[in-house]
Coordinates of C-alpha atoms and ligand atoms in Angstrom, one line a residue:
M1 CA 122.8 107.4 97.3
A2 CA 123.3 109.3 94.1
G3 CA 121.3 112.4 93.1
P4 CA 121.5 114.7 90.1
G5 CA 123.9 117.4 90.8
S6 CA 121.8 120.0 89.1
E7 CA 119.2 120.2 91.8
P8 CA 120.8 121.4 95.1
G9 CA 118.6 121.7 98.1
E10 CA 116.0 119.2 96.8
L11 CA 117.6 116.0 97.8
S12 CA 115.6 115.8 101.0
D13 CA 112.4 114.5 99.4
S14 CA 113.1 112.1 96.7
E15 CA 109.6 112.2 95.2
L16 CA 109.7 116.0 95.0
L17 CA 113.2 115.8 93.5
L18 CA 111.9 113.5 90.7
L19 CA 109.0 115.8 90.0
L20 CA 111.3 118.7 89.5
E21 CA 114.0 117.2 87.3
P22 CA 114.0 119.2 84.1
G23 CA 112.9 117.4 81.0
D24 CA 112.3 114.2 83.0
Q25 CA 108.7 113.8 83.9
A26 CA 107.6 116.4 81.4
L27 CA 106.7 114.8 78.1
Q28 CA 107.3 117.5 75.6
P29 CA 104.8 117.9 72.8
G30 CA 105.8 115.6 69.9
D31 CA 108.2 113.7 72.2
S32 CA 106.3 110.4 71.8
G33 CA 107.7 109.9 68.3
K34 CA 104.2 109.7 66.9
P35 CA 102.1 112.4 65.5
N36 CA 99.9 113.5 68.4
S37 CA 97.9 116.2 66.7
S38 CA 97.0 117.1 63.1
S39 CA 99.8 119.7 63.1
D40 CA 102.3 116.8 63.2
L41 CA 101.2 115.6 59.8
P42 CA 102.7 116.9 56.6
L43 CA 100.4 119.4 54.9
E44 CA 99.5 117.0 52.0
S45 CA 98.6 114.2 54.3
L46 CA 96.5 116.5 56.4
K47 CA 94.6 117.7 53.3
K48 CA 94.0 114.1 52.3
V49 CA 92.7 113.1 55.7
L50 CA 90.4 116.1 55.9
T51 CA 89.1 115.5 52.3
E52 CA 88.5 111.8 52.9
D53 CA 86.8 112.3 56.2
S54 CA 84.7 115.2 54.9
A55 CA 83.6 113.2 52.0
A56 CA 82.6 110.4 54.2
G57 CA 80.7 112.9 56.3
K58 CA 82.7 112.1 59.4
V59 CA 84.9 115.0 60.3
K60 CA 85.8 114.2 63.9
R61 CA 86.5 116.7 66.7
K62 CA 89.9 116.5 68.3
R63 CA 89.9 114.3 71.3
A64 CA 90.1 116.2 74.6
Q65 CA 93.4 115.9 76.4
T66 CA 93.5 113.6 79.5
P67 CA 95.1 115.3 82.6
L68 CA 98.2 113.1 82.0
E69 CA 98.6 114.6 78.6
K70 CA 97.6 118.1 79.7
Y71 CA 100.4 118.2 82.3
Y72 CA 102.8 116.3 80.1
L73 CA 103.2 113.5 82.6
K74 CA 104.7 110.1 81.8
Y75 CA 104.3 108.8 85.3
L76 CA 102.7 109.7 88.6
C77 CA 104.2 109.6 92.1
V78 CA 102.5 107.6 94.8
T79 CA 102.1 110.8 96.7
D80 CA 100.0 112.2 93.8
L81 CA 97.5 109.5 94.4
S82 CA 97.5 109.8 98.2
T83 CA 97.1 113.6 98.0
Q84 CA 94.3 113.0 95.6
S85 CA 92.5 110.8 98.1
W86 CA 92.4 113.8 100.5
C87 CA 90.8 116.0 97.9
E88 CA 91.3 115.5 94.2
Q89 CA 90.4 119.1 93.4
Q90 CA 92.9 120.4 95.9
M91 CA 95.6 118.2 94.4
V92 CA 94.8 119.7 90.9
Y93 CA 95.0 123.2 92.3
G94 CA 98.2 122.4 94.0
R95 CA 99.7 121.4 90.7
E96 CA 98.3 124.4 88.8
L97 CA 98.6 127.1 91.4
P98 CA 101.3 126.2 93.9
Q99 CA 101.9 129.9 94.7
L100 CA 98.5 130.0 96.5
Q101 CA 99.6 127.4 99.0
A102 CA 99.4 128.8 102.6
P103 CA 103.0 129.8 103.8
E104 CA 102.6 127.7 106.9
T105 CA 102.0 124.6 104.7
V106 CA 105.1 125.3 102.8
V107 CA 107.2 125.7 106.0
L108 CA 105.7 122.4 107.3
L109 CA 106.6 120.6 104.1
N110 CA 110.2 122.0 104.0
T111 CA 110.8 121.1 107.6
G112 CA 109.5 117.6 106.9
K113 CA 111.9 117.3 104.0
S114 CA 114.9 118.3 106.1
I115 CA 114.0 115.7 108.7
H116 CA 113.9 113.0 105.9
L117 CA 117.3 114.1 104.6
A118 CA 118.8 114.0 108.1
R119 CA 117.5 110.4 108.5
E120 CA 118.8 109.4 105.1
L121 CA 122.3 110.8 105.9
E122 CA 122.3 108.6 109.0
V123 CA 122.5 105.5 106.8
H124 CA 124.4 106.6 103.7
D125 CA 126.1 109.6 102.0
V126 CA 124.6 111.6 99.2
V127 CA 126.8 111.8 96.1
R128 CA 126.2 114.3 93.4
V129 CA 126.3 113.0 89.9
H130 CA 126.2 115.0 86.7
V131 CA 123.5 113.8 84.3
T132 CA 123.6 114.2 80.5
S133 CA 120.3 112.6 79.4
R134 CA 116.9 111.5 80.7
E135 CA 118.2 108.0 80.7
D136 CA 121.0 109.2 83.1
S137 CA 118.3 110.6 85.5
W138 CA 116.6 107.3 85.5
A139 CA 119.9 105.4 85.9
I140 CA 120.4 107.2 89.2
K141 CA 117.0 106.0 90.5
I142 CA 117.9 102.5 89.4
L143 CA 121.4 102.6 90.9
N144 CA 119.9 103.8 94.2
L145 CA 117.7 100.8 94.1
L146 CA 120.4 98.4 93.1
S147 CA 122.8 99.6 95.8
V148 CA 120.3 98.7 98.6
I149 CA 119.4 95.2 97.4
P150 CA 122.5 93.5 99.0
E151 CA 121.7 95.3 102.3
L152 CA 118.2 93.9 102.2
Q153 CA 119.4 90.5 101.3
A154 CA 121.8 90.6 104.3
G155 CA 118.9 91.4 106.6
G156 CA 119.8 95.1 107.0
C157 CA 117.8 98.2 107.1
V158 CA 117.4 100.5 104.1
R159 CA 116.1 104.1 103.8
E160 CA 114.7 106.1 100.8
L161 CA 114.2 103.1 98.6
P162 CA 112.9 104.0 95.1
V163 CA 110.0 101.8 93.9
F164 CA 108.4 101.7 90.4
G165 CA 105.4 99.9 89.0
V166 CA 102.3 100.0 86.8
I167 CA 98.7 100.1 87.9
E168 CA 95.9 100.4 85.4
D169 CA 98.5 101.0 82.7
V170 CA 99.8 104.1 84.5
F171 CA 103.4 104.1 85.6
L172 CA 103.9 105.0 89.3
M173 CA 106.9 105.7 91.3
G174 CA 107.6 106.3 94.9
V175 CA 110.2 106.3 97.6
I176 CA 109.8 104.1 100.7
D177 CA 111.1 105.8 103.8
E178 CA 112.4 102.7 105.5
L179 CA 112.4 98.9 105.1
C180 CA 113.7 96.7 108.0
Y181 CA 113.3 93.2 109.3
S182 CA 111.5 92.9 112.5
A183 CA 112.6 90.7 115.4
M184 CA 110.1 88.1 114.0
G185 CA 112.0 88.2 110.7
E186 CA 109.1 90.0 108.8
L187 CA 110.0 92.6 106.3
E188 CA 108.5 95.8 107.7
L189 CA 107.8 99.1 105.9
R190 CA 108.1 102.2 108.1
E191 CA 106.8 105.5 106.9
L192 CA 107.7 108.6 108.9
K193 CA 105.2 111.4 109.0
T194 CA 106.2 114.6 110.8
R195 CA 103.5 116.9 112.2
G196 CA 103.3 120.5 113.1
R197 CA 100.9 119.8 115.9
P198 CA 101.8 117.7 118.9
F199 CA 99.0 115.1 118.5
M200 CA 98.0 112.3 116.2
P201 CA 96.2 113.1 112.9
S202 CA 92.5 112.8 112.2
G203 CA 90.9 109.7 110.8
A204 CA 90.8 111.3 107.3
Q205 CA 94.5 112.1 107.3
K206 CA 95.3 108.6 108.5
K207 CA 93.2 107.2 105.7
R208 CA 95.3 109.1 103.1
D209 CA 98.6 107.9 104.7
Y210 CA 97.3 104.2 104.8
F211 CA 96.6 104.4 101.1
Q212 CA 100.1 105.7 100.5
V213 CA 101.9 102.8 102.3
C214 CA 99.5 100.3 100.7
L215 CA 100.5 101.5 97.3
Y216 CA 104.2 101.2 98.2
K217 CA 103.6 97.6 99.2
Y218 CA 101.6 96.9 96.0
I219 CA 104.4 98.2 93.8
F220 CA 107.3 96.8 95.8
D221 CA 105.8 93.3 95.9
A222 CA 105.3 93.4 92.2
M223 CA 108.9 94.4 91.7
V224 CA 110.3 91.5 93.7
Q225 CA 107.9 89.1 92.0
G226 CA 109.5 90.0 88.7
K227 CA 106.6 91.9 87.2
L228 CA 108.7 95.0 86.5
K229 CA 110.3 94.0 83.2
P230 CA 112.8 96.3 81.5
D231 CA 110.5 97.1 78.6
V232 CA 107.7 98.2 81.0
I233 CA 110.0 101.1 82.1
T234 CA 111.2 102.0 78.6
S235 CA 107.8 102.0 77.0
H236 CA 106.0 103.9 79.7
I237 CA 108.7 106.5 80.3
Q238 CA 109.8 106.5 76.7
L239 CA 113.4 105.9 77.4
R240 CA 116.0 104.4 75.0
P241 CA 117.7 101.3 76.3
E242 CA 120.5 101.7 73.8
Q243 CA 121.4 105.2 75.1
P244 CA 125.0 105.3 76.4
L245 CA 125.2 106.4 80.0
G246 CA 127.2 109.5 81.0
S247 CA 130.7 109.0 82.3
Q248 CA 129.9 110.0 85.9
I249 CA 127.0 107.5 86.0
R250 CA 129.3 104.7 84.7
E251 CA 131.9 105.7 87.2
H252 CA 129.4 105.6 90.0
A253 CA 128.0 102.3 88.9
Q254 CA 131.5 100.9 88.8
K255 CA 132.1 102.0 92.4
V256 CA 129.0 100.2 93.6
G257 CA 130.0 97.1 91.7
F258 CA 128.3 97.2 88.3
T259 CA 129.9 97.5 84.9
V260 CA 127.4 99.1 82.5
T261 CA 127.7 101.0 79.3
C262 CA 124.1 101.8 78.2
F263 CA 120.8 102.3 80.0
G264 CA 119.5 98.9 78.9
D265 CA 122.4 97.2 80.8
L266 CA 121.2 98.8 84.1
L267 CA 117.6 97.8 83.4
E268 CA 118.6 94.2 82.9
L269 CA 120.7 94.3 86.1
M270 CA 117.8 95.7 88.0
Y271 CA 115.4 93.0 86.8
L272 CA 117.8 90.2 87.5
N273 CA 118.8 91.5 90.9
L274 CA 115.2 92.0 92.0
T275 CA 114.0 88.6 90.8
L276 CA 117.0 86.5 91.9
S277 CA 117.6 88.2 95.2
D278 CA 115.0 86.2 97.2
I279 CA 113.8 89.4 98.9
P280 CA 110.3 88.8 100.2
G281 CA 107.2 90.9 99.8
I282 CA 106.5 93.4 102.6
D283 CA 104.8 91.7 105.6
C284 CA 104.0 94.6 107.7
L285 CA 103.1 98.3 107.2
K286 CA 103.7 100.9 109.9
I287 CA 103.4 104.6 110.0
E288 CA 105.2 106.6 112.7
Y289 CA 103.9 110.1 113.5
S290 CA 106.2 112.4 115.2
H291 CA 106.1 116.1 116.3
Q292 CA 108.4 118.3 114.2
E293 CA 109.4 120.8 116.9
S294 CA 110.1 118.4 119.8
N295 CA 111.0 115.4 117.6
T296 CA 108.9 113.2 119.9
L297 CA 107.0 110.1 118.6
L298 CA 103.3 110.7 118.8
G299 CA 102.2 107.2 117.9
T300 CA 102.5 104.4 115.5
E301 CA 99.8 103.0 113.2
V302 CA 99.8 99.4 111.8
V303 CA 98.1 99.3 108.5
R304 CA 96.1 96.4 107.1
F305 CA 96.8 95.7 103.4
E306 CA 93.7 94.7 101.4
E307 CA 94.8 94.2 97.9
E308 CA 91.4 94.4 96.2
K309 CA 90.5 97.6 98.0
V310 CA 93.8 99.2 97.1
R311 CA 93.4 98.3 93.5
E312 CA 89.8 99.6 93.4
K313 CA 90.9 102.9 95.0
A314 CA 93.8 103.3 92.6
Q315 CA 91.5 102.6 89.7
H316 CA 89.1 105.3 90.8
Y317 CA 91.9 107.9 91.1
L318 CA 93.6 106.9 87.9
A319 CA 90.3 107.2 86.0
Y320 CA 90.6 111.0 86.6
W321 CA 94.2 111.0 85.2
K322 CA 93.2 109.0 82.2
G323 CA 90.4 111.4 81.4
Q324 CA 87.6 108.9 82.2
R325 CA 85.9 111.2 84.6
E326 CA 85.9 114.8 85.7
V327 CA 87.8 116.1 88.7
Q328 CA 86.0 115.8 92.0
G329 CA 86.2 117.8 95.3
V330 CA 85.2 116.6 98.7
E331 CA 81.6 115.3 99.4
I332 CA 79.4 117.2 101.8
E333 CA 80.3 115.1 104.8
E334 CA 83.9 116.1 104.4
A335 CA 83.3 119.8 103.7
W336 CA 85.2 120.6 106.9
K337 CA 88.4 120.0 104.8
C338 CA 87.5 123.1 102.8
Q339 CA 87.9 125.3 105.9
S340 CA 91.7 124.8 106.0
C341 CA 92.2 124.6 102.3
S342 CA 94.4 127.2 100.5
Y343 CA 92.1 127.1 97.5
S344 CA 88.7 127.6 99.2
E345 CA 88.3 131.1 97.8
I346 CA 88.6 130.1 94.2
C347 CA 87.3 126.5 94.3
D348 CA 84.8 125.7 91.6
W349 CA 83.7 122.5 93.2
R350 CA 82.9 124.3 96.5
K351 CA 81.0 127.0 94.6
K352 CA 78.9 124.5 92.7
R353 CA 78.2 122.5 95.9
A354 CA 76.9 125.7 97.5
E355 CA 74.6 126.2 94.4
G356 CA 73.1 122.8 94.8
P357 CA 73.7 119.2 93.9
E358 CA 72.2 119.5 90.4
Q359 CA 75.1 121.8 89.5
R360 CA 77.6 119.0 90.0
S361 CA 78.5 116.2 87.7
G362 CA 80.1 112.9 88.4
P363 CA 79.4 110.1 90.8
K364 CA 77.7 110.9 94.1
K365 CA 80.4 109.3 96.3
S366 CA 84.1 109.7 96.1
K367 CA 86.2 106.9 97.3
Ligands
SF4_1 S1 87.9 124.0 98.9 FE1 87.3 122.0 99.5 S2 86.7 120.9 97.6 FE2 87.8 122.8 97.0 S3 89.9 122.1 96.8 FE3 89.7 122.8 98.9 S4 89.2 121.0 100.0 FE4 88.8 120.5 97.9

């Protein structure tokens, strides 16, 4: 698999890697090509708008930013949504104040990443590729996807498979740990979760993990059904199909059997390969929990996929990102989560909950 050469040490967790790519996920102010605030307008136009609006008695307040805009996000990772399902407020603090995360949590995450990298290296090499544009960064993700399609078609097993899709008009991406065919010929998704403690997780933790794998299936199935058209990617991520690809990207593409010159070529190839490959949707979802220290398997969960429920949950969480509702913390029956939370000392939601229910806003029940 190819990875941007500029980010050593972060190849073990593809979703994290994507989050950290400079200038990739971050939408810089004014990057949209459209004026997004009054300051983008020429002075004369601005005066005219203000005069006309004032004259009509309808000077409008500037619209509040949505969280997607506030954090300059063009897309979300599947893990953003699954983390959100544990505690939305905690997910927001994690984004804003990562330095407050407990050191043991950081160690646990880093060990988990190393285990993922070791598993990835078992099935393919990691190649460093120099990127020269945002389109190059996305070309790597697409090449990683394209390179595993023949293996899947041939009935093989693939690891670290990138998936992209749109739910509720929000672009999502994720990385599936493993896809394999079972003895029955079903396409099976296997998600590996490593744990610091030598026992299976609580029901609440499992619920979060179930949601994650269900989202992967939702997105993957849409991809192989041809719903991920090239313009869906370029319009959501604001990429230029005509952008020439860097020389190292073109060389790498050539090595894996594709002759491409611009980003749009790769998008077309991806669309055609996905839709013409006859790869089925995912039949079975499994989560394997193993103990980090001893590397022993603690247990395997088989997850039932209920499309309507997955969509409803995603809608609820995405409503926060789209600014349709305020951030929520955990409900009283899940207040035990606060005891092990790195942000319990500073958490506004927790403080308001202690003050009484009338202090809080938003729906009574979180999903
Ligand atoms: S203290 Fe509780 S409500 Fe606040 S972020 Fe942590 S888990 Fe969520």
